[in-house]
Short mmCIF file of C-alpha atoms and ligand atoms in Angstrom, two decimals:
data_model
loop_
_atom_site.label_atom_id
_atom_site.label_comp_id
_atom_site.label_asym_id
_atom_site.label_seq_id
_atom_site.Cartn_x
_atom_site.Cartn_y
_atom_site.Cartn_z
CA MET D 4 23.70 -21.12 15.10
CA PRO D 5 25.04 -19.15 12.13
CA ALA D 6 24.25 -20.83 8.81
CA PRO D 7 27.33 -22.27 7.09
CA ASP D 8 26.54 -20.03 4.10
CA ASP D 9 26.58 -16.92 6.29
CA GLN D 10 28.27 -14.24 4.16
CA ARG D 11 30.15 -12.55 7.04
CA PRO D 12 33.90 -13.16 7.34
CA THR D 13 34.10 -16.30 9.42
CA ASP D 14 37.22 -15.23 11.29
CA LEU D 15 35.49 -12.56 13.40
CA PRO D 16 32.92 -13.79 15.90
CA ARG D 17 29.67 -11.91 15.84
CA HIS D 18 28.89 -12.80 19.46
CA VAL D 19 31.53 -13.20 22.15
CA GLY D 20 30.76 -14.40 25.68
CA ILE D 21 33.21 -13.73 28.50
CA ILE D 22 33.46 -15.41 31.88
CA MET D 23 35.40 -12.72 33.72
CA ASP D 24 37.19 -14.85 36.31
CA GLY D 25 40.07 -14.19 38.68
CA ASN D 26 39.40 -10.77 40.20
CA GLY D 27 39.83 -12.21 43.70
CA ARG D 28 43.08 -13.97 42.89
CA TRP D 29 44.42 -10.89 41.12
CA ALA D 30 43.78 -8.89 44.30
CA ALA D 31 45.14 -11.58 46.65
CA ALA D 32 48.39 -11.74 44.66
CA ARG D 33 48.83 -8.02 45.44
CA SER D 34 47.62 -8.20 49.06
CA LEU D 35 44.64 -6.05 48.07
CA PRO D 36 41.00 -6.49 49.12
CA ARG D 37 38.91 -8.64 46.77
CA LEU D 38 36.76 -5.61 45.95
CA GLU D 39 39.79 -3.84 44.53
CA GLY D 40 40.10 -6.78 42.14
CA HIS D 41 36.47 -6.32 41.12
CA ARG D 42 37.02 -2.57 40.67
CA ARG D 43 39.98 -3.22 38.36
CA GLY D 44 37.86 -5.88 36.64
CA ALA D 45 35.14 -3.30 36.02
CA GLU D 46 37.69 -0.92 34.44
CA ARG D 47 38.84 -3.76 32.21
CA LEU D 48 35.27 -4.50 31.18
CA ILE D 49 34.77 -0.91 30.02
CA GLU D 50 37.91 -1.09 27.86
CA ILE D 51 36.96 -4.44 26.38
CA VAL D 52 33.45 -3.22 25.48
CA ASP D 53 35.00 -0.29 23.59
CA ASP D 54 37.42 -2.60 21.85
CA CYS D 55 34.70 -5.04 20.80
CA ILE D 56 32.72 -2.14 19.29
CA ASP D 57 35.82 -0.89 17.44
CA LEU D 58 36.53 -4.37 16.10
CA GLY D 59 33.01 -4.84 14.73
CA ILE D 60 31.92 -7.63 17.05
CA GLY D 61 28.16 -7.21 17.24
CA THR D 62 27.32 -8.69 20.63
CA LEU D 63 29.21 -9.18 23.87
CA THR D 64 27.75 -11.12 26.80
CA VAL D 65 29.59 -10.88 30.12
CA PHE D 66 29.03 -13.00 33.20
CA ALA D 67 28.88 -10.34 35.92
CA PHE D 68 27.07 -12.18 38.73
CA SER D 69 25.98 -15.80 38.73
CA ALA D 70 22.92 -17.20 40.47
CA GLU D 71 25.45 -19.10 42.61
CA ASN D 72 27.39 -15.95 43.58
CA TRP D 73 24.84 -15.25 46.37
CA LYS D 74 26.92 -17.73 48.41
CA ARG D 75 29.70 -15.11 48.68
CA PRO D 76 30.17 -12.94 51.80
CA PRO D 77 27.46 -10.23 52.02
CA GLU D 78 30.06 -7.41 51.98
CA GLU D 79 31.48 -8.69 48.70
CA ILE D 80 28.00 -9.00 47.17
CA SER D 81 26.95 -5.49 48.18
CA GLY D 82 30.33 -4.11 47.04
CA LEU D 83 29.84 -5.75 43.63
CA PHE D 84 26.34 -4.33 43.29
CA LYS D 85 27.51 -0.82 44.24
CA LEU D 86 30.30 -1.14 41.70
CA GLY D 87 27.85 -2.27 39.01
CA GLU D 88 25.57 0.68 39.74
CA TRP D 89 28.53 3.08 39.61
CA VAL D 90 29.79 1.64 36.32
CA LEU D 91 26.37 2.11 34.77
CA ARG D 92 26.01 5.68 36.07
CA ALA D 93 29.52 6.66 34.94
CA HIS D 94 29.37 5.08 31.48
CA LEU D 95 25.75 5.07 30.30
CA ALA D 96 26.05 8.34 28.37
CA ARG D 97 29.08 7.02 26.47
CA LEU D 98 27.34 3.74 25.73
CA GLU D 99 24.41 5.71 24.34
CA ARG D 100 26.72 7.84 22.20
CA ARG D 101 28.20 4.68 20.75
CA GLY D 102 24.77 3.22 19.96
CA VAL D 103 25.00 0.37 22.45
CA ARG D 104 21.86 -1.53 23.31
CA LEU D 105 22.03 -2.85 26.87
CA ARG D 106 20.31 -6.10 27.76
CA VAL D 107 20.29 -8.16 30.93
CA ILE D 108 19.81 -11.90 31.20
CA GLY D 109 19.18 -13.46 34.60
CA ASP D 110 16.70 -12.82 37.36
CA LEU D 111 16.78 -9.03 37.54
CA ALA D 112 13.63 -8.92 39.69
CA ALA D 113 15.58 -10.41 42.61
CA MET D 114 18.22 -7.67 42.49
CA PRO D 115 18.14 -4.77 44.95
CA ASP D 116 16.18 -1.72 43.78
CA PHE D 117 19.24 0.54 43.55
CA VAL D 118 20.66 -1.81 40.87
CA ARG D 119 17.43 -2.95 39.21
CA ARG D 120 15.88 0.48 38.59
CA PRO D 121 18.82 2.16 36.81
CA LEU D 122 19.34 -1.00 34.80
CA GLU D 123 15.70 -1.10 33.72
CA ASP D 124 15.92 2.59 32.77
CA ALA D 125 19.10 1.98 30.76
CA ILE D 126 17.57 -1.04 29.03
CA ALA D 127 14.53 1.04 28.04
CA LYS D 128 16.64 4.04 26.95
CA THR D 129 18.90 1.98 24.69
CA ARG D 130 16.23 -0.38 23.33
CA ASP D 131 16.40 0.98 19.75
CA PHE D 132 20.18 1.11 19.41
CA THR D 133 21.63 -1.33 16.94
CA ALA D 134 25.39 -0.60 16.67
CA PHE D 135 26.31 -3.07 19.39
CA GLN D 136 24.59 -5.23 22.03
CA LEU D 137 26.03 -5.48 25.52
CA VAL D 138 24.37 -8.31 27.39
CA VAL D 139 25.04 -8.46 31.12
CA ALA D 140 24.38 -11.82 32.76
CA LEU D 141 23.29 -10.81 36.24
CA ASN D 142 21.92 -13.24 38.79
CA TYR D 143 22.12 -15.62 35.83
CA GLY D 144 22.40 -19.39 35.62
CA ALA D 145 21.90 -21.40 32.43
CA ARG D 146 20.09 -24.23 34.21
CA GLN D 147 17.70 -21.75 35.83
CA GLU D 148 17.14 -20.14 32.42
CA ILE D 149 16.43 -23.52 30.81
CA VAL D 150 14.03 -24.53 33.60
CA ALA D 151 12.13 -21.23 33.21
CA ALA D 152 11.90 -21.76 29.42
CA ALA D 153 10.67 -25.35 29.90
CA ARG D 154 8.08 -24.10 32.38
CA ARG D 155 6.81 -21.49 29.88
CA LEU D 156 6.64 -24.17 27.21
CA ALA D 157 4.66 -26.46 29.55
CA GLU D 158 2.28 -23.60 30.39
CA ASP D 159 1.76 -22.86 26.69
CA VAL D 160 1.07 -26.54 25.99
CA ALA D 161 -1.38 -26.74 28.94
CA ALA D 162 -3.17 -23.59 27.70
CA GLY D 163 -3.44 -24.98 24.15
CA ARG D 164 -1.11 -22.31 22.69
CA GLN D 165 1.59 -24.81 21.73
CA ASP D 166 1.18 -28.18 20.06
CA PRO D 167 3.43 -30.62 22.00
CA ALA D 168 4.21 -32.44 18.74
CA GLN D 169 5.64 -29.17 17.39
CA VAL D 170 8.03 -28.59 20.31
CA ASP D 171 11.48 -28.30 18.75
CA TRP D 172 14.69 -26.39 19.39
CA ALA D 173 13.21 -23.20 17.91
CA ALA D 174 10.28 -23.42 20.35
CA LEU D 175 12.61 -23.76 23.33
CA GLU D 176 15.11 -21.18 22.06
CA ALA D 177 12.33 -18.61 21.64
CA ARG D 178 11.61 -18.93 25.37
CA LEU D 179 15.21 -18.50 26.52
CA GLN D 180 16.25 -15.07 27.78
CA THR D 181 18.66 -14.80 24.86
CA ALA D 182 15.83 -15.04 22.30
CA GLY D 183 16.70 -12.85 19.33
CA LEU D 184 20.45 -12.88 20.00
CA PRO D 185 22.83 -14.83 17.79
CA ASP D 186 24.44 -17.82 19.51
CA PRO D 187 27.89 -17.05 20.89
CA ASP D 188 30.63 -18.02 18.44
CA LEU D 189 33.38 -17.62 20.99
CA ILE D 190 33.42 -18.04 24.75
CA ILE D 191 36.46 -16.70 26.61
CA ARG D 192 37.21 -17.63 30.21
CA THR D 193 40.04 -15.96 32.02
CA SER D 194 42.10 -17.10 34.98
CA GLY D 195 43.08 -20.56 33.72
CA GLU D 196 39.89 -22.34 34.76
CA HIS D 197 38.55 -24.77 32.15
CA ARG D 198 34.81 -24.87 32.74
CA LEU D 199 31.61 -23.12 31.70
CA SER D 200 30.14 -22.72 35.21
CA ASN D 201 26.47 -22.62 34.14
CA PHE D 202 27.03 -19.88 31.49
CA LEU D 203 25.00 -19.99 28.23
CA LEU D 204 25.07 -23.81 28.19
CA LEU D 205 22.61 -24.39 25.33
CA GLN D 206 23.58 -21.30 23.34
CA SER D 207 27.24 -22.38 23.41
CA ALA D 208 26.56 -25.76 21.79
CA TYR D 209 28.76 -24.87 18.79
CA ALA D 210 30.87 -22.11 20.35
CA GLU D 211 34.64 -22.20 20.28
CA ILE D 212 36.05 -21.89 23.78
CA VAL D 213 39.30 -20.08 24.53
CA PHE D 214 40.83 -20.21 27.98
CA ALA D 215 43.16 -17.35 28.88
CA SER D 216 45.57 -17.90 31.74
CA VAL D 217 45.56 -14.28 32.94
CA HIS D 218 43.19 -13.02 35.61
CA TRP D 219 40.37 -10.78 34.34
CA PRO D 220 41.94 -7.47 35.50
CA ASP D 221 44.94 -8.34 33.31
CA PHE D 222 42.85 -9.20 30.25
CA THR D 223 43.98 -6.35 28.02
CA LYS D 224 43.02 -5.53 24.45
CA ASP D 225 46.11 -7.50 23.39
CA GLN D 226 44.75 -10.52 25.26
CA LEU D 227 41.45 -10.11 23.43
CA ARG D 228 43.31 -10.07 20.12
CA LEU D 229 45.14 -13.27 21.07
CA ALA D 230 41.81 -14.94 21.84
CA LEU D 231 40.39 -13.73 18.52
CA ALA D 232 43.47 -15.00 16.67
CA GLU D 233 43.04 -18.39 18.33
CA TYR D 234 39.36 -18.39 17.30
CA ALA D 235 40.26 -17.50 13.70
CA LYS D 236 42.51 -20.57 13.51
CA ARG D 237 39.76 -22.96 14.54
CA GLU D 238 37.80 -24.87 11.93
CA ARG D 239 34.11 -24.69 12.77
CA ARG D 240 32.29 -27.64 11.25
CA PHE D 241 28.84 -27.69 12.86
CA GLY D 242 28.79 -31.47 12.53
CA MET D 243 29.84 -31.53 8.84
CA THR D 244 32.88 -33.13 7.22
CA PRO D 245 35.83 -30.95 6.15
CA GLU D 246 34.93 -31.78 2.49
CA GLN D 247 31.37 -30.54 2.93
CA LEU D 248 32.69 -27.29 4.32
CA GLN D 249 34.74 -26.73 1.13
CA THR D 250 31.68 -27.16 -1.10
CA PRO D 251 29.60 -24.02 -1.54
CA PRO D 252 25.95 -24.59 -0.59
CA PRO D 253 23.51 -25.04 -3.52
CA ALA D 254 22.17 -21.72 -4.87
C1 LIG Y 2 35.06 -13.38 39.12
O1 LIG Y 2 36.19 -13.20 39.91
C2 LIG Y 2 34.33 -12.15 38.93
C3 LIG Y 2 33.07 -11.91 39.41
C4 LIG Y 2 32.32 -12.87 40.22
C5 LIG Y 2 32.41 -10.65 39.16
C6 LIG Y 2 32.65 -10.03 37.83
C7 LIG Y 2 32.57 -8.59 38.01
C8 LIG Y 2 33.33 -7.65 37.42
C9 LIG Y 2 34.33 -7.91 36.40
C10 LIG Y 2 33.22 -6.25 37.81
C11 LIG Y 2 32.15 -5.55 37.05
C12 LIG Y 2 30.97 -5.63 37.87
C13 LIG Y 2 29.73 -5.48 37.43
C14 LIG Y 2 28.63 -5.84 38.35
C15 LIG Y 2 29.39 -4.99 36.06
P1 LIG Y 2 36.27 -14.01 41.26
O2 LIG Y 2 35.85 -13.12 42.35
O3 LIG Y 2 35.49 -15.28 41.14
O4 LIG Y 2 37.79 -14.30 41.32
P2 LIG Y 2 38.51 -15.54 42.03
O5 LIG Y 2 38.02 -16.78 41.32
O6 LIG Y 2 39.94 -15.27 41.79
O7 LIG Y 2 38.13 -15.51 43.47
#
């Protein structure tokens, strides 16, 4: 959570999370195959990454494939993976030029080799870049992430590395896959659905949530600006009173 005395302008989020929903419905509305919706969604993602960099947003996390998405038809799953691999191959050089550090959260080990290997290479290649962080949630579920962190904590307690009396939020947070990332300030979900669907549940505790009615392939840079304008209007209180927020913190 950003400290209330954070010196950055408060009207620009430093971490945005996006649930890119509605590719299928976008395609169905045009009598196109679902994969065409995903392809147009991938194009949109590339534009939005560029725009976030230009705007000075430090971190973008996108929900590309949920742990629950394995329930989809196998052709759609393999089409999505091929698309993801293509996007990476086609755009990695540009991401590198722009100083983008790529990270993945989720169970990458369970992904097919043709997706996992290039992603691992890209993660290693971009490790030292600091201009922008692109975090791809792939085979990701917040509950799964929390369970894995709790398991690590339990193992550390059992091995005597962690005092159970000292288990606090920082101890759990350090074992989440997002360790080291700022919490998301803004979560955007497209396609008119009003839910978080197992995305960054703990990290979003104080996030502002903006729901856009358009499907993801129609989420243009203008739509992003509308979401940012909506965010800028919100008063973030982190549990404090409006009066406390007006008072500068003690030096
Ligand atoms: C949700 O639309 C979208 C996804 C499940 C996949 C998101 C993927 C992309 C935007 C393409 C980029 C791909 C990668 C791997 C980087 P939906 O299919 O749930 O749409 P619907 O709710 O209308 O059916």
